[in-house]
Amino acid sequence: MNMLESFNSALDYIERNLENEIDENELAKRAHCSVYHFKRMFSYLADISLHEYIRRRRLTLAALELQNSPVKVIDVAMKYGYYSPDAFTRAFQVQHGVTPTELRISNQSLKVYPPMTFRLSIGGGEPMMFRIENKDEFQVIGITNRVTPIEMGEHPGVEQVWRSTDHDTYAELKSINNVEPFGILHVNVGEEFGNRKADYNYYLAVASTEVSPDKFSRLVIPAMTWVVVDTKVPWEPGKWKQIYGEWFPTSGYEQVEGPTIQVGPEIQIGVEKQLLTEEVGVEFWIPIKKAR
């Protein structure tokens, strides 16, 4: 079974179990990959998180059922996993623009999300430069901040690090970079994906074997295999599609949980916004393992 068939088998399982608890391990089994990789792939291929897709499908079926049958609102809510009527009403109104009760007494339009299917598309016109890197455990040392992501642009928590770092601190940080990967590292730990954003830890760091000075934070990165993608910043949205829609399905690898690392670019110290006047080449490191 190829990746397309595997992922559609997982989607079929979701569709047949929208009234039940959906077992993520069963999804991964059908998709022939780990839960983590399936969620990551789904997010980038569908432009929506798995959690949000399931929520939208359940609220779609709930609305159609309320519109076409006399069943009680509370019964529909419980059928689709909402054991609090208030929670069901809030979620329903966010998606459809009306409450379940208002739907019953008026002829309102509904926001319906049909079942999703992955289909083959022709791609690969743009070359992608990458290498596989097996790397022993190493440490990064740098400045860290907890980041709350936003939909567009640089996240404020990341910009805060860039803005608040002074020239002497930045120079000291660069001076202790004595092992690969060489250069300024932008390390994200625990970053979510798709439309379901969550806070994560960002490090402006370097790889080093030295003892971390007190002013910096230390992060140990375990031995891992990485795919290292040569790309440019500012990031183009199409690059994610290329990595997750073209490279992963044909590579024989899947992503594993762990930090992602962008090597470069240098930052401008103390400025409100980072302004790039031209594209800058960087490396993007993604932790991987051999697929099943």
PDB file of C-alpha atoms in Angstrom:
ATOM      1  CA  MET A   1       0.000   0.000   0.000  1.00  0.00           C
ATOM      2  CA  ASN A   2       1.471   3.403  -0.973  1.00  0.00           C
ATOM      3  CA  MET A   3       1.356   6.548   1.148  1.00  0.00           C
ATOM      4  CA  LEU A   4      -1.705   7.925  -0.633  1.00  0.00           C
ATOM      5  CA  GLU A   5      -3.712   4.761   0.028  1.00  0.00           C
ATOM      6  CA  SER A   6      -2.468   4.579   3.614  1.00  0.00           C
ATOM      7  CA  PHE A   7      -3.451   8.141   4.444  1.00  0.00           C
ATOM      8  CA  ASN A   8      -6.859   7.733   2.824  1.00  0.00           C
ATOM      9  CA  SER A   9      -7.385   4.567   4.858  1.00  0.00           C
ATOM     10  CA  ALA A  10      -6.752   6.660   7.973  1.00  0.00           C
ATOM     11  CA  LEU A  11      -9.235   9.293   6.747  1.00  0.00           C
ATOM     12  CA  ASP A  12     -11.823   6.583   6.160  1.00  0.00           C
ATOM     13  CA  TYR A  13     -11.318   5.399   9.747  1.00  0.00           C
ATOM     14  CA  ILE A  14     -11.957   8.958  10.986  1.00  0.00           C
ATOM     15  CA  GLU A  15     -15.131   9.259   8.933  1.00  0.00           C
ATOM     16  CA  ARG A  16     -16.539   5.985  10.260  1.00  0.00           C
ATOM     17  CA  ASN A  17     -15.782   6.916  13.871  1.00  0.00           C
ATOM     18  CA  LEU A  18     -16.881  10.530  14.196  1.00  0.00           C
ATOM     19  CA  GLU A  19     -19.497   9.402  16.733  1.00  0.00           C
ATOM     20  CA  ASN A  20     -16.860   7.525  18.745  1.00  0.00           C
ATOM     21  CA  GLU A  21     -13.500   8.202  20.298  1.00  0.00           C
ATOM     22  CA  ILE A  22     -10.867   8.237  17.560  1.00  0.00           C
ATOM     23  CA  ASP A  23      -7.817   6.152  18.394  1.00  0.00           C
ATOM     24  CA  GLU A  24      -4.709   7.991  17.193  1.00  0.00           C
ATOM     25  CA  ASN A  25      -2.680   4.786  17.356  1.00  0.00           C
ATOM     26  CA  GLU A  26      -5.125   3.159  14.951  1.00  0.00           C
ATOM     27  CA  LEU A  27      -4.787   6.154  12.628  1.00  0.00           C
ATOM     28  CA  ALA A  28      -1.015   5.785  12.663  1.00  0.00           C
ATOM     29  CA  LYS A  29      -1.277   2.042  12.066  1.00  0.00           C
ATOM     30  CA  ARG A  30      -3.439   2.618   8.997  1.00  0.00           C
ATOM     31  CA  ALA A  31      -1.120   5.372   7.752  1.00  0.00           C
ATOM     32  CA  HIS A  32       1.950   3.138   8.316  1.00  0.00           C
ATOM     33  CA  CYS A  33       3.811   5.762  10.333  1.00  0.00           C
ATOM     34  CA  SER A  34       4.026   7.172  13.851  1.00  0.00           C
ATOM     35  CA  VAL A  35       1.267   9.278  15.412  1.00  0.00           C
ATOM     36  CA  TYR A  36       3.617  12.252  15.466  1.00  0.00           C
ATOM     37  CA  HIS A  37       4.500  11.963  11.772  1.00  0.00           C
ATOM     38  CA  PHE A  38       0.891  11.429  10.717  1.00  0.00           C
ATOM     39  CA  LYS A  39      -0.222  14.587  12.525  1.00  0.00           C
ATOM     40  CA  ARG A  40       2.656  16.580  11.073  1.00  0.00           C
ATOM     41  CA  MET A  41       2.062  15.346   7.527  1.00  0.00           C
ATOM     42  CA  PHE A  42      -1.682  15.852   7.804  1.00  0.00           C
ATOM     43  CA  SER A  43      -1.212  19.420   8.952  1.00  0.00           C
ATOM     44  CA  TYR A  44       1.036  20.439   6.081  1.00  0.00           C
ATOM     45  CA  LEU A  45      -0.857  18.539   3.384  1.00  0.00           C
ATOM     46  CA  ALA A  46      -4.319  19.650   4.520  1.00  0.00           C
ATOM     47  CA  ASP A  47      -3.457  23.151   5.839  1.00  0.00           C
ATOM     48  CA  ILE A  48      -5.355  22.280   9.025  1.00  0.00           C
ATOM     49  CA  SER A  49      -4.520  20.296  12.137  1.00  0.00           C
ATOM     50  CA  LEU A  50      -5.938  16.798  12.574  1.00  0.00           C
ATOM     51  CA  HIS A  51      -7.769  17.913  15.742  1.00  0.00           C
ATOM     52  CA  GLU A  52      -9.414  20.829  13.918  1.00  0.00           C
ATOM     53  CA  TYR A  53     -10.438  18.655  10.953  1.00  0.00           C
ATOM     54  CA  ILE A  54     -12.161  16.148  13.237  1.00  0.00           C
ATOM     55  CA  ARG A  55     -13.887  18.980  15.123  1.00  0.00           C
ATOM     56  CA  ARG A  56     -15.169  20.534  11.899  1.00  0.00           C
ATOM     57  CA  ARG A  57     -16.461  17.223  10.546  1.00  0.00           C
ATOM     58  CA  ARG A  58     -18.310  16.462  13.801  1.00  0.00           C
ATOM     59  CA  LEU A  59     -19.913  19.923  13.902  1.00  0.00           C
ATOM     60  CA  THR A  60     -20.879  19.562  10.247  1.00  0.00           C
ATOM     61  CA  LEU A  61     -22.698  16.286  10.919  1.00  0.00           C
ATOM     62  CA  ALA A  62     -24.251  17.722  14.068  1.00  0.00           C
ATOM     63  CA  ALA A  63     -25.675  20.686  12.159  1.00  0.00           C
ATOM     64  CA  LEU A  64     -27.103  18.510   9.392  1.00  0.00           C
ATOM     65  CA  GLU A  65     -28.706  16.246  11.977  1.00  0.00           C
ATOM     66  CA  LEU A  66     -30.290  19.168  13.842  1.00  0.00           C
ATOM     67  CA  GLN A  67     -31.534  20.640  10.599  1.00  0.00           C
ATOM     68  CA  ASN A  68     -33.095  17.442   9.290  1.00  0.00           C
ATOM     69  CA  SER A  69     -34.442  15.648  12.380  1.00  0.00           C
ATOM     70  CA  PRO A  70     -36.309  16.421  15.639  1.00  0.00           C
ATOM     71  CA  VAL A  71     -33.547  14.966  17.834  1.00  0.00           C
ATOM     72  CA  LYS A  72     -32.771  16.927  21.011  1.00  0.00           C
ATOM     73  CA  VAL A  73     -29.799  19.284  20.988  1.00  0.00           C
ATOM     74  CA  ILE A  74     -28.260  17.647  24.067  1.00  0.00           C
ATOM     75  CA  ASP A  75     -28.463  14.221  22.407  1.00  0.00           C
ATOM     76  CA  VAL A  76     -26.664  15.508  19.308  1.00  0.00           C
ATOM     77  CA  ALA A  77     -24.055  17.212  21.474  1.00  0.00           C
ATOM     78  CA  MET A  78     -23.282  14.000  23.361  1.00  0.00           C
ATOM     79  CA  LYS A  79     -23.297  11.962  20.153  1.00  0.00           C
ATOM     80  CA  TYR A  80     -20.425  14.017  18.800  1.00  0.00           C
ATOM     81  CA  GLY A  81     -18.386  14.134  21.984  1.00  0.00           C
ATOM     82  CA  TYR A  82     -19.659  17.268  23.752  1.00  0.00           C
ATOM     83  CA  TYR A  83     -20.769  16.446  27.276  1.00  0.00           C
ATOM     84  CA  SER A  84     -21.292  20.109  28.169  1.00  0.00           C
ATOM     85  CA  PRO A  85     -24.203  21.836  26.371  1.00  0.00           C
ATOM     86  CA  ASP A  86     -22.431  25.188  26.748  1.00  0.00           C
ATOM     87  CA  ALA A  87     -19.250  23.871  25.140  1.00  0.00           C
ATOM     88  CA  PHE A  88     -21.276  22.426  22.260  1.00  0.00           C
ATOM     89  CA  THR A  89     -23.169  25.687  21.757  1.00  0.00           C
ATOM     90  CA  ARG A  90     -19.949  27.741  21.738  1.00  0.00           C
ATOM     91  CA  ALA A  91     -18.199  25.450  19.263  1.00  0.00           C
ATOM     92  CA  PHE A  92     -21.299  25.234  17.078  1.00  0.00           C
ATOM     93  CA  GLN A  93     -21.675  29.015  16.954  1.00  0.00           C
ATOM     94  CA  VAL A  94     -18.018  29.541  16.087  1.00  0.00           C
ATOM     95  CA  GLN A  95     -18.315  27.253  13.061  1.00  0.00           C
ATOM     96  CA  HIS A  96     -21.835  27.995  11.848  1.00  0.00           C
ATOM     97  CA  GLY A  97     -22.485  31.531  13.087  1.00  0.00           C
ATOM     98  CA  VAL A  98     -25.685  30.519  14.913  1.00  0.00           C
ATOM     99  CA  THR A  99     -26.498  28.499  18.012  1.00  0.00           C
ATOM    100  CA  PRO A 100     -28.100  25.054  17.672  1.00  0.00           C
ATOM    101  CA  THR A 101     -31.411  26.505  18.906  1.00  0.00           C
ATOM    102  CA  GLU A 102     -31.289  29.387  16.410  1.00  0.00           C
ATOM    103  CA  LEU A 103     -30.683  26.906  13.618  1.00  0.00           C
ATOM    104  CA  ARG A 104     -33.886  25.119  14.557  1.00  0.00           C
ATOM    105  CA  ILE A 105     -36.056  28.247  14.330  1.00  0.00           C
ATOM    106  CA  SER A 106     -34.526  29.893  11.267  1.00  0.00           C
ATOM    107  CA  ASN A 107     -33.382  28.872   7.833  1.00  0.00           C
ATOM    108  CA  GLN A 108     -29.708  29.715   8.250  1.00  0.00           C
ATOM    109  CA  SER A 109     -26.848  28.834   5.930  1.00  0.00           C
ATOM    110  CA  LEU A 110     -24.380  26.330   7.377  1.00  0.00           C
ATOM    111  CA  LYS A 111     -20.617  26.125   7.069  1.00  0.00           C
ATOM    112  CA  VAL A 112     -20.246  22.533   5.949  1.00  0.00           C
ATOM    113  CA  TYR A 113     -16.874  20.789   5.709  1.00  0.00           C
ATOM    114  CA  PRO A 114     -17.039  17.686   3.480  1.00  0.00           C
ATOM    115  CA  PRO A 115     -14.887  14.600   4.070  1.00  0.00           C
ATOM    116  CA  MET A 116     -11.306  15.049   2.958  1.00  0.00           C
ATOM    117  CA  THR A 117      -9.468  12.804   0.512  1.00  0.00           C
ATOM    118  CA  PHE A 118      -5.823  12.958  -0.445  1.00  0.00           C
ATOM    119  CA  ARG A 119      -5.259  12.840  -4.187  1.00  0.00           C
ATOM    120  CA  LEU A 120      -2.176  12.612  -6.350  1.00  0.00           C
ATOM    121  CA  SER A 121      -0.902  15.904  -7.723  1.00  0.00           C
ATOM    122  CA  ILE A 122       1.992  16.491 -10.069  1.00  0.00           C
ATOM    123  CA  GLY A 123       4.867  18.295  -8.399  1.00  0.00           C
ATOM    124  CA  GLY A 124       8.608  18.243  -8.165  1.00  0.00           C
ATOM    125  CA  GLY A 125       9.249  20.978 -10.712  1.00  0.00           C
ATOM    126  CA  GLU A 126      11.396  22.903  -8.249  1.00  0.00           C
ATOM    127  CA  PRO A 127      14.602  21.094  -7.204  1.00  0.00           C
ATOM    128  CA  MET A 128      15.149  20.464  -3.510  1.00  0.00           C
ATOM    129  CA  MET A 129      18.648  20.241  -2.072  1.00  0.00           C
ATOM    130  CA  PHE A 130      19.018  18.065   1.019  1.00  0.00           C
ATOM    131  CA  ARG A 131      21.323  15.671   2.830  1.00  0.00           C
ATOM    132  CA  ILE A 132      20.899  13.071   5.569  1.00  0.00           C
ATOM    133  CA  GLU A 133      22.987  13.795   8.663  1.00  0.00           C
ATOM    134  CA  ASN A 134      23.619  11.325  11.503  1.00  0.00           C
ATOM    135  CA  LYS A 135      24.750  13.341  14.488  1.00  0.00           C
ATOM    136  CA  ASP A 136      25.776  12.349  18.002  1.00  0.00           C
ATOM    137  CA  GLU A 137      24.405  14.117  21.045  1.00  0.00           C
ATOM    138  CA  PHE A 138      25.437  17.768  21.200  1.00  0.00           C
ATOM    139  CA  GLN A 139      24.571  20.851  23.189  1.00  0.00           C
ATOM    140  CA  VAL A 140      23.435  24.290  22.138  1.00  0.00           C
ATOM    141  CA  ILE A 141      23.958  27.359  24.295  1.00  0.00           C
ATOM    142  CA  GLY A 142      22.010  30.554  23.929  1.00  0.00           C
ATOM    143  CA  ILE A 143      19.163  32.838  24.861  1.00  0.00           C
ATOM    144  CA  THR A 144      15.727  31.309  25.245  1.00  0.00           C
ATOM    145  CA  ASN A 145      12.183  32.583  25.483  1.00  0.00           C
ATOM    146  CA  ARG A 146       8.713  31.069  25.680  1.00  0.00           C
ATOM    147  CA  VAL A 147       6.863  31.936  22.482  1.00  0.00           C
ATOM    148  CA  THR A 148       3.157  32.304  21.791  1.00  0.00           C
ATOM    149  CA  PRO A 149       2.808  31.965  18.006  1.00  0.00           C
ATOM    150  CA  ILE A 150       0.715  34.216  15.782  1.00  0.00           C
ATOM    151  CA  GLU A 151      -0.806  33.424  12.383  1.00  0.00           C
ATOM    152  CA  MET A 152       1.307  35.749  10.218  1.00  0.00           C
ATOM    153  CA  GLY A 153       4.807  37.184  10.522  1.00  0.00           C
ATOM    154  CA  GLU A 154       7.503  36.677  13.102  1.00  0.00           C
ATOM    155  CA  HIS A 155       6.273  35.620  16.521  1.00  0.00           C
ATOM    156  CA  PRO A 156       6.595  38.391  19.146  1.00  0.00           C
ATOM    157  CA  GLY A 157       8.437  36.138  21.610  1.00  0.00           C
ATOM    158  CA  VAL A 158      11.132  35.481  18.999  1.00  0.00           C
ATOM    159  CA  GLU A 159      11.427  39.152  18.109  1.00  0.00           C
ATOM    160  CA  GLN A 160      11.752  39.977  21.800  1.00  0.00           C
ATOM    161  CA  VAL A 161      14.939  37.894  21.979  1.00  0.00           C
ATOM    162  CA  TRP A 162      16.400  39.569  18.903  1.00  0.00           C
ATOM    163  CA  ARG A 163      15.468  43.049  20.116  1.00  0.00           C
ATOM    164  CA  SER A 164      16.708  42.669  23.697  1.00  0.00           C
ATOM    165  CA  THR A 165      20.083  41.048  22.923  1.00  0.00           C
ATOM    166  CA  ASP A 166      22.977  43.535  22.992  1.00  0.00           C
ATOM    167  CA  HIS A 167      26.064  43.500  20.770  1.00  0.00           C
ATOM    168  CA  ASP A 168      28.465  42.243  23.447  1.00  0.00           C
ATOM    169  CA  THR A 169      26.189  39.340  24.395  1.00  0.00           C
ATOM    170  CA  TYR A 170      25.717  38.412  20.743  1.00  0.00           C
ATOM    171  CA  ALA A 171      29.461  38.518  20.104  1.00  0.00           C
ATOM    172  CA  GLU A 172      30.129  36.374  23.184  1.00  0.00           C
ATOM    173  CA  LEU A 173      27.565  33.829  22.036  1.00  0.00           C
ATOM    174  CA  LYS A 174      29.122  33.546  18.574  1.00  0.00           C
ATOM    175  CA  SER A 175      32.604  33.196  20.074  1.00  0.00           C
ATOM    176  CA  ILE A 176      31.771  29.877  21.788  1.00  0.00           C
ATOM    177  CA  ASN A 177      30.524  28.177  18.595  1.00  0.00           C
ATOM    178  CA  ASN A 178      33.230  25.505  18.243  1.00  0.00           C
ATOM    179  CA  VAL A 179      31.372  22.504  16.712  1.00  0.00           C
ATOM    180  CA  GLU A 180      28.948  21.857  13.867  1.00  0.00           C
ATOM    181  CA  PRO A 181      26.495  23.096  12.908  1.00  0.00           C
ATOM    182  CA  PHE A 182      28.441  26.322  12.621  1.00  0.00           C
ATOM    183  CA  GLY A 183      26.612  29.614  12.689  1.00  0.00           C
ATOM    184  CA  ILE A 184      23.687  31.148  14.526  1.00  0.00           C
ATOM    185  CA  LEU A 185      20.994  28.557  15.300  1.00  0.00           C
ATOM    186  CA  HIS A 186      17.286  29.234  15.639  1.00  0.00           C
ATOM    187  CA  VAL A 187      16.021  26.248  17.618  1.00  0.00           C
ATOM    188  CA  ASN A 188      12.330  25.530  18.220  1.00  0.00           C
ATOM    189  CA  VAL A 189      11.373  23.013  20.907  1.00  0.00           C
ATOM    190  CA  GLY A 190       7.783  21.803  21.224  1.00  0.00           C
ATOM    191  CA  GLU A 191       6.484  23.855  18.319  1.00  0.00           C
ATOM    192  CA  GLU A 192       3.014  22.802  17.167  1.00  0.00           C
ATOM    193  CA  PHE A 193       1.823  22.736  13.582  1.00  0.00           C
ATOM    194  CA  GLY A 194      -1.195  23.507  11.437  1.00  0.00           C
ATOM    195  CA  ASN A 195      -3.972  25.687  12.848  1.00  0.00           C
ATOM    196  CA  ARG A 196      -3.671  24.315  16.363  1.00  0.00           C
ATOM    197  CA  LYS A 197      -0.919  26.525  17.738  1.00  0.00           C
ATOM    198  CA  ALA A 198       0.636  26.120  21.153  1.00  0.00           C
ATOM    199  CA  ASP A 199       3.401  27.869  23.055  1.00  0.00           C
ATOM    200  CA  TYR A 200       6.920  26.567  22.472  1.00  0.00           C
ATOM    201  CA  ASN A 201      10.513  27.333  23.496  1.00  0.00           C
ATOM    202  CA  TYR A 202      12.765  29.289  21.141  1.00  0.00           C
ATOM    203  CA  TYR A 203      16.566  29.410  21.439  1.00  0.00           C
ATOM    204  CA  LEU A 204      18.876  31.884  19.727  1.00  0.00           C
ATOM    205  CA  ALA A 205      21.912  29.684  20.120  1.00  0.00           C
ATOM    206  CA  VAL A 206      25.155  28.145  18.916  1.00  0.00           C
ATOM    207  CA  ALA A 207      26.524  24.607  19.092  1.00  0.00           C
ATOM    208  CA  SER A 208      29.340  24.388  21.630  1.00  0.00           C
ATOM    209  CA  THR A 209      31.303  22.013  23.826  1.00  0.00           C
ATOM    210  CA  GLU A 210      32.083  24.738  26.355  1.00  0.00           C
ATOM    211  CA  VAL A 211      30.527  25.148  29.789  1.00  0.00           C
ATOM    212  CA  SER A 212      27.517  27.422  29.434  1.00  0.00           C
ATOM    213  CA  PRO A 213      28.066  30.900  30.909  1.00  0.00           C
ATOM    214  CA  ASP A 214      25.468  31.817  33.538  1.00  0.00           C
ATOM    215  CA  LYS A 215      23.824  34.402  31.291  1.00  0.00           C
ATOM    216  CA  PHE A 216      22.909  31.723  28.732  1.00  0.00           C
ATOM    217  CA  SER A 217      20.671  28.636  28.722  1.00  0.00           C
ATOM    218  CA  ARG A 218      21.822  25.153  27.745  1.00  0.00           C
ATOM    219  CA  LEU A 219      19.901  22.582  25.707  1.00  0.00           C
ATOM    220  CA  VAL A 220      21.159  19.037  25.104  1.00  0.00           C
ATOM    221  CA  ILE A 221      20.023  17.579  21.779  1.00  0.00           C
ATOM    222  CA  PRO A 222      20.155  13.768  21.720  1.00  0.00           C
ATOM    223  CA  ALA A 223      21.781  11.671  19.012  1.00  0.00           C
ATOM    224  CA  MET A 224      19.486  11.763  16.003  1.00  0.00           C
ATOM    225  CA  THR A 225      19.238  11.407  12.263  1.00  0.00           C
ATOM    226  CA  TRP A 226      18.317  14.618  10.460  1.00  0.00           C
ATOM    227  CA  VAL A 227      17.248  15.674   7.000  1.00  0.00           C
ATOM    228  CA  VAL A 228      19.015  18.941   6.295  1.00  0.00           C
ATOM    229  CA  VAL A 229      17.210  21.030   3.695  1.00  0.00           C
ATOM    230  CA  ASP A 230      18.953  23.872   1.885  1.00  0.00           C
ATOM    231  CA  THR A 231      16.475  26.708   1.585  1.00  0.00           C
ATOM    232  CA  LYS A 232      16.226  30.480   1.755  1.00  0.00           C
ATOM    233  CA  VAL A 233      14.610  33.016   4.034  1.00  0.00           C
ATOM    234  CA  PRO A 234      12.155  34.652   3.996  1.00  0.00           C
ATOM    235  CA  TRP A 235      10.393  31.266   3.909  1.00  0.00           C
ATOM    236  CA  GLU A 236       8.003  30.618   1.042  1.00  0.00           C
ATOM    237  CA  PRO A 237       4.826  28.690   2.018  1.00  0.00           C
ATOM    238  CA  GLY A 238       5.422  26.391  -0.943  1.00  0.00           C
ATOM    239  CA  LYS A 239       8.613  25.081   0.674  1.00  0.00           C
ATOM    240  CA  TRP A 240       6.580  23.331   3.402  1.00  0.00           C
ATOM    241  CA  LYS A 241       4.458  21.696   0.694  1.00  0.00           C
ATOM    242  CA  GLN A 242       7.599  20.545  -1.050  1.00  0.00           C
ATOM    243  CA  ILE A 243       9.081  19.023   2.114  1.00  0.00           C
ATOM    244  CA  TYR A 244       5.910  17.346   3.381  1.00  0.00           C
ATOM    245  CA  GLY A 245       4.072  16.768   0.100  1.00  0.00           C
ATOM    246  CA  GLU A 246       6.973  15.635  -2.064  1.00  0.00           C
ATOM    247  CA  TRP A 247      10.070  14.681  -0.073  1.00  0.00           C
ATOM    248  CA  PHE A 248       8.653  12.759   2.892  1.00  0.00           C
ATOM    249  CA  PRO A 249       6.209  10.592   0.865  1.00  0.00           C
ATOM    250  CA  THR A 250       9.051   9.321  -1.345  1.00  0.00           C
ATOM    251  CA  SER A 251      12.017   9.405   1.033  1.00  0.00           C
ATOM    252  CA  GLY A 252      11.494   6.329   3.184  1.00  0.00           C
ATOM    253  CA  TYR A 253      11.747   8.504   6.305  1.00  0.00           C
ATOM    254  CA  GLU A 254       9.267   9.990   8.753  1.00  0.00           C
ATOM    255  CA  GLN A 255       9.621  12.878  11.158  1.00  0.00           C
ATOM    256  CA  VAL A 256      10.157  12.168  14.837  1.00  0.00           C
ATOM    257  CA  GLU A 257       9.462  14.338  17.834  1.00  0.00           C
ATOM    258  CA  GLY A 258      12.306  16.664  18.623  1.00  0.00           C
ATOM    259  CA  PRO A 259      13.599  20.175  18.059  1.00  0.00           C
ATOM    260  CA  THR A 260      13.820  21.720  14.616  1.00  0.00           C
ATOM    261  CA  ILE A 261      16.892  23.811  13.881  1.00  0.00           C
ATOM    262  CA  GLN A 262      17.376  26.586  11.367  1.00  0.00           C
ATOM    263  CA  VAL A 263      21.045  27.369  10.766  1.00  0.00           C
ATOM    264  CA  GLY A 264      21.170  31.097   9.970  1.00  0.00           C
ATOM    265  CA  PRO A 265      20.622  33.838   9.268  1.00  0.00           C
ATOM    266  CA  GLU A 266      22.560  36.260  11.404  1.00  0.00           C
ATOM    267  CA  ILE A 267      20.297  38.708  13.212  1.00  0.00           C
ATOM    268  CA  GLN A 268      20.371  42.476  13.454  1.00  0.00           C
ATOM    269  CA  ILE A 269      20.912  43.360  17.087  1.00  0.00           C
ATOM    270  CA  GLY A 270      18.523  45.633  18.955  1.00  0.00           C
ATOM    271  CA  VAL A 271      16.195  46.521  16.080  1.00  0.00           C
ATOM    272  CA  GLU A 272      12.409  46.391  16.295  1.00  0.00           C
ATOM    273  CA  LYS A 273      11.998  44.343  13.101  1.00  0.00           C
ATOM    274  CA  GLN A 274      14.400  42.175  11.126  1.00  0.00           C
ATOM    275  CA  LEU A 275      14.482  43.439   7.548  1.00  0.00           C
ATOM    276  CA  LEU A 276      15.988  41.256   4.815  1.00  0.00           C
ATOM    277  CA  THR A 277      16.695  43.134   1.594  1.00  0.00           C
ATOM    278  CA  GLU A 278      17.439  39.918  -0.285  1.00  0.00           C
ATOM    279  CA  GLU A 279      17.002  36.157   0.116  1.00  0.00           C
ATOM    280  CA  VAL A 280      19.499  34.509   2.459  1.00  0.00           C
ATOM    281  CA  GLY A 281      20.519  30.866   2.271  1.00  0.00           C
ATOM    282  CA  VAL A 282      19.913  28.773   5.411  1.00  0.00           C
ATOM    283  CA  GLU A 283      19.734  25.113   6.438  1.00  0.00           C
ATOM    284  CA  PHE A 284      16.650  23.634   8.051  1.00  0.00           C
ATOM    285  CA  TRP A 285      17.216  20.529  10.203  1.00  0.00           C
ATOM    286  CA  ILE A 286      14.294  18.145  10.764  1.00  0.00           C
ATOM    287  CA  PRO A 287      14.698  15.049  13.018  1.00  0.00           C
ATOM    288  CA  ILE A 288      13.765  11.822  11.209  1.00  0.00           C
ATOM    289  CA  LYS A 289      13.882   8.047  11.343  1.00  0.00           C
ATOM    290  CA  LYS A 290      13.436   5.256   8.827  1.00  0.00           C
ATOM    291  CA  ALA A 291       9.762   4.686   8.050  1.00  0.00           C
ATOM    292  CA  ARG A 292       8.087   1.389   8.886  1.00  0.00           C
TER     293      ARG A 292
END
